[in-house]
């Protein structure tokens, strides 16, 4: 007989009061099983008029304060976040038949945090952050390649490429985190953690 947790869910949901702990356990399993990019997530934002947009980004850090990704602040998502910091993340780990949805509010990370991550990136990626005006219309591929070369000349010391002001990270401070497991005949298992005003997480089962 399959083991269940105290709510009658598959044992992979464990019995934790803290959703970050459960996220960490599931993420560790995804890192072992997913062929590539277990840290890839769909990021949903919306303009101030409520027009939604979604795209993939990579999770580059998480702890009890939230979930961090990095990007160009002047990109479409960057501009949307300036107008409306509410956002949502969705991980889908096909190898585990699991999904996690996280909703909350985004805050830009500190310069120190952004510098630390930026400086850990490969030289070409750091140059790319300078050369790409992410999400703006490009006249030609060649013009981008030329700009890349120009920045390589400007910052030819690989140890000293400053982080552009237009490039940083965002931390999603969650107000809810939902864990989903594929079930037979689409009778999936869903566990939602919601953050109350008292800063305490409560758990609810959701209908599939
Ligand atoms: C697997 C994957 C990971 C990606 N990771 C990032 C990322 O961490 N940061 C980023 O800015 N774009 C990333 N991208 C590109 C974005 O999906 C998107 O094309 C880009 O950020 C522009 O989005 P925007 O126009 O909505 O701002 C990734 C794309 C894929 C497919």
PDB file of C-alpha atoms and ligand atoms in Angstrom, residues 37 40 53-60 69-72 75-78 80 134-135, ligand 1:
ATOM      1  CA  UNK A  37      17.258  23.203 -16.410  1.00  0.00           C
ATOM      2  CA  UNK A  40      13.567  26.766 -15.213  1.00  0.00           C
ATOM      3  CA  UNK A  53       2.740  37.989 -20.111  1.00  0.00           C
ATOM      4  CA  UNK A  54       4.671  34.823 -19.397  1.00  0.00           C
ATOM      5  CA  UNK A  55       8.209  33.670 -20.189  1.00  0.00           C
ATOM      6  CA  UNK A  56      10.814  31.286 -18.826  1.00  0.00           C
ATOM      7  CA  UNK A  57      13.571  32.405 -16.465  1.00  0.00           C
ATOM      8  CA  UNK A  58      16.037  30.513 -14.279  1.00  0.00           C
ATOM      9  CA  UNK A  59      15.813  30.353 -10.502  1.00  0.00           C
ATOM     10  CA  UNK A  60      19.184  31.485  -9.172  1.00  0.00           C
ATOM     11  CA  UNK A  69      15.907  35.355 -10.850  1.00  0.00           C
ATOM     12  CA  UNK A  70      18.009  37.828 -12.847  1.00  0.00           C
ATOM     13  CA  UNK A  71      17.178  39.878 -15.890  1.00  0.00           C
ATOM     14  CA  UNK A  72      17.420  43.149 -17.791  1.00  0.00           C
ATOM     15  CA  UNK A  75      13.053  44.366 -20.799  1.00  0.00           C
ATOM     16  CA  UNK A  76       9.324  43.869 -21.191  1.00  0.00           C
ATOM     17  CA  UNK A  77       9.178  42.009 -17.888  1.00  0.00           C
ATOM     18  CA  UNK A  78      11.398  44.625 -16.234  1.00  0.00           C
ATOM     19  CA  UNK A  80       5.972  45.456 -16.235  1.00  0.00           C
ATOM     20  CA  UNK A 134      16.588  42.884 -24.075  1.00  0.00           C
ATOM     21  CA  UNK A 135      13.123  42.883 -25.685  1.00  0.00           C
TER      22      UNK A 135
HETATM   23  C1  LIG B   1      14.956  27.841 -20.150  1.00  0.00           C
HETATM   24  C2  LIG B   1      15.009  29.344 -20.301  1.00  0.00           C
HETATM   25  C3  LIG B   1      15.600  30.107 -19.309  1.00  0.00           C
HETATM   26  C4  LIG B   1      15.663  31.497 -19.414  1.00  0.00           C
HETATM   27  N1  LIG B   1      16.195  32.215 -18.386  1.00  0.00           N
HETATM   28  C5  LIG B   1      16.163  33.564 -18.423  1.00  0.00           C
HETATM   29  C6  LIG B   1      16.593  34.323 -17.289  1.00  0.00           C
HETATM   30  O1  LIG B   1      16.999  33.789 -16.241  1.00  0.00           O
HETATM   31  N2  LIG B   1      16.531  35.682 -17.388  1.00  0.00           N
HETATM   32  C7  LIG B   1      16.068  36.317 -18.510  1.00  0.00           C
HETATM   33  O2  LIG B   1      16.042  37.540 -18.533  1.00  0.00           O
HETATM   34  N3  LIG B   1      15.624  35.617 -19.577  1.00  0.00           N
HETATM   35  C8  LIG B   1      15.662  34.263 -19.573  1.00  0.00           C
HETATM   36  N4  LIG B   1      15.198  33.540 -20.637  1.00  0.00           N
HETATM   37  C9  LIG B   1      14.653  34.272 -21.801  1.00  0.00           C
HETATM   38  C10 LIG B   1      13.213  34.717 -21.487  1.00  0.00           C
HETATM   39  O3  LIG B   1      12.324  33.615 -21.595  1.00  0.00           O
HETATM   40  C11 LIG B   1      12.723  35.866 -22.378  1.00  0.00           C
HETATM   41  O4  LIG B   1      12.880  35.529 -23.739  1.00  0.00           O
HETATM   42  C12 LIG B   1      13.465  37.167 -22.111  1.00  0.00           C
HETATM   43  O5  LIG B   1      13.786  37.327 -20.750  1.00  0.00           O
HETATM   44  C13 LIG B   1      12.642  38.363 -22.574  1.00  0.00           C
HETATM   45  O6  LIG B   1      11.427  38.375 -21.879  1.00  0.00           O
HETATM   46  P1  LIG B   1      10.511  39.711 -21.783  1.00  0.00           P
HETATM   47  O7  LIG B   1      10.471  40.304 -23.169  1.00  0.00           O
HETATM   48  O8  LIG B   1       9.176  39.233 -21.320  1.00  0.00           O
HETATM   49  O9  LIG B   1      11.161  40.635 -20.799  1.00  0.00           O
HETATM   50  C14 LIG B   1      15.135  32.150 -20.564  1.00  0.00           C
HETATM   51  C15 LIG B   1      14.530  31.372 -21.561  1.00  0.00           C
HETATM   52  C16 LIG B   1      14.466  29.990 -21.428  1.00  0.00           C
HETATM   53  C17 LIG B   1      13.781  29.178 -22.508  1.00  0.00           C
END
